[in-house]
Coordinates of C-alpha atoms and ligand atoms in Angstrom, one line a residue:
M183 CA 8.8 74.8 47.3
T184 CA 6.3 71.7 47.2
L185 CA 7.9 68.9 48.8
F186 CA 8.5 67.4 45.2
E187 CA 10.6 70.4 44.4
R188 CA 12.3 69.8 46.9
I189 CA 13.2 66.4 46.2
I190 CA 14.3 67.3 43.2
A191 CA 16.2 69.7 44.4
R192 CA 17.9 67.1 46.9
Q193 CA 17.3 68.4 50.1
I194 CA 14.9 65.9 51.2
P195 CA 16.1 62.1 49.8
A196 CA 14.1 60.0 47.9
D197 CA 15.0 56.9 45.8
I198 CA 15.0 58.4 42.7
L199 CA 15.1 55.3 39.5
Y200 CA 14.4 58.0 36.5
E201 CA 15.0 62.1 35.8
D202 CA 15.7 63.8 33.0
E203 CA 15.1 67.4 32.3
S204 CA 11.6 67.0 32.8
V205 CA 10.1 64.7 35.1
V206 CA 11.6 62.4 37.7
A207 CA 10.6 58.9 38.9
I208 CA 11.1 58.4 42.9
R209 CA 9.7 55.9 45.3
D210 CA 6.8 56.8 47.1
I211 CA 7.7 56.3 50.5
N212 CA 4.6 54.9 52.0
P213 CA 4.2 51.9 49.1
Q214 CA 0.7 50.4 48.0
A215 CA 2.1 47.9 46.0
P216 CA 5.0 46.2 45.5
V217 CA 6.3 48.5 42.8
H218 CA 4.9 51.7 43.6
L219 CA 6.5 55.5 42.1
L220 CA 5.7 59.0 40.8
V221 CA 6.5 60.0 38.1
V222 CA 6.6 63.8 39.0
P223 CA 7.2 66.8 36.4
K224 CA 10.0 69.0 37.7
R225 CA 8.4 72.3 36.9
P226 CA 5.5 71.8 39.6
I227 CA 1.5 72.2 38.4
P228 CA -0.9 72.3 41.7
R229 CA -3.2 69.1 40.0
I230 CA -4.0 68.4 36.8
G231 CA -7.2 70.3 36.7
E232 CA -5.4 73.2 37.1
A233 CA -3.4 72.3 34.2
L234 CA -2.8 74.7 31.2
P235 CA -2.4 74.3 27.6
E236 CA 1.2 75.4 27.4
D237 CA 1.5 71.7 29.8
Q238 CA 0.7 69.7 27.1
A239 CA 3.8 68.8 25.9
V240 CA 4.9 67.8 29.8
L241 CA 2.4 66.2 29.8
G242 CA 2.6 63.5 27.9
H243 CA 6.1 63.4 28.6
L244 CA 5.3 62.2 32.1
L245 CA 3.1 59.4 30.6
L246 CA 5.3 58.0 28.3
K247 CA 8.1 58.3 30.5
A248 CA 5.7 56.5 33.2
G249 CA 5.3 53.9 30.7
E250 CA 8.7 53.1 29.9
V251 CA 9.8 53.2 33.6
A252 CA 6.8 50.8 34.1
R253 CA 8.8 48.9 31.3
S254 CA 11.9 48.6 32.1
L255 CA 10.4 47.0 35.6
G256 CA 8.8 44.1 33.3
L257 CA 5.6 45.2 34.9
D258 CA 4.3 45.6 31.0
Q259 CA 4.5 41.7 31.4
T260 CA 1.4 41.6 34.0
G261 CA 1.0 44.8 34.5
F262 CA 0.0 48.1 35.8
R263 CA -1.9 51.3 37.0
L264 CA -1.6 55.3 36.5
V265 CA -3.1 56.9 38.7
I266 CA -3.5 60.9 39.2
N267 CA -5.1 62.4 42.3
H268 CA -7.2 65.8 42.3
G269 CA -8.4 67.4 45.4
R270 CA -10.1 65.8 48.2
D271 CA -12.2 63.6 47.0
G272 CA -9.4 62.2 44.8
G273 CA -7.3 61.7 47.3
E274 CA -4.3 64.0 47.4
T275 CA -2.5 65.0 49.8
V276 CA 0.7 66.7 47.7
P277 CA 0.1 70.4 45.8
H278 CA 2.6 69.4 42.8
L279 CA 1.1 67.1 40.1
H280 CA 2.3 63.2 40.1
C281 CA 1.5 60.0 38.2
H282 CA 1.2 57.5 41.1
L283 CA 2.9 53.8 39.2
L284 CA 1.3 50.7 40.9
G285 CA 2.1 47.7 40.3
G286 CA 3.2 44.0 41.4
R287 CA 0.0 43.3 42.6
P288 CA -3.4 42.2 41.1
L289 CA -4.7 45.8 41.5
G290 CA -8.7 45.8 42.2
W291 CA -11.7 47.9 41.0
P292 CA -13.2 49.7 41.4
P293 CA -10.6 51.2 44.1
G294 CA -11.5 52.4 47.1
Ligands
5GP258 P1 -1.3 61.9 46.8 O1 -2.4 61.5 47.7 O2 -1.2 63.5 47.0 O3 -2.2 61.7 45.4 O4 -0.2 61.8 46.5 C1 1.0 61.9 48.1 C2 2.3 60.4 47.5 O5 3.5 61.0 48.3 C3 1.6 59.7 48.8 O6 1.7 58.4 47.9 C4 2.5 59.5 50.2 O7 2.9 58.9 50.1 C5 4.0 60.7 49.1 N1 5.2 61.3 50.0 C6 4.4 62.0 50.4 N2 5.8 62.2 50.9 C7 6.6 61.8 50.7 C8 8.5 62.2 50.8 O8 8.2 62.9 52.0 N3 8.6 61.2 49.7 C9 8.3 60.3 48.9 N4 8.9 59.5 48.3 N5 6.9 60.1 49.4 C10 6.5 60.8 49.5

């Protein structure tokens, strides 16, 4: 089981802000911004570059829900960023696809 599957199964505690049949949104344990959530598909896809055509619906749902969660927190007013890290150079550390939702402060560009 991946780390996020264990969180989804309530084997590891996490602050779960949103959950439905196919995704969860949890607070990142090491936040990089005042709001730092992870939107995670319940069925693990290792990383975005390995997603398959049959993952299309869940990936669309993930982005839709990321936007809705951001809106529910008022971040649509100030702005926010969605980030998906793939592999070593992308900074991926957990091999279960997740979309970072960052906001609550101005975010630099380009990223480090
Ligand atoms: P990645 O580096 O793979 O893009 O993102 C993994 C994220 O998972 C990191 O931002 C890291 O802080 C977060 N993370 C790692 N372990 C845990 C944990 O046990 N609980 C929560 N809520 N987040 C975690």
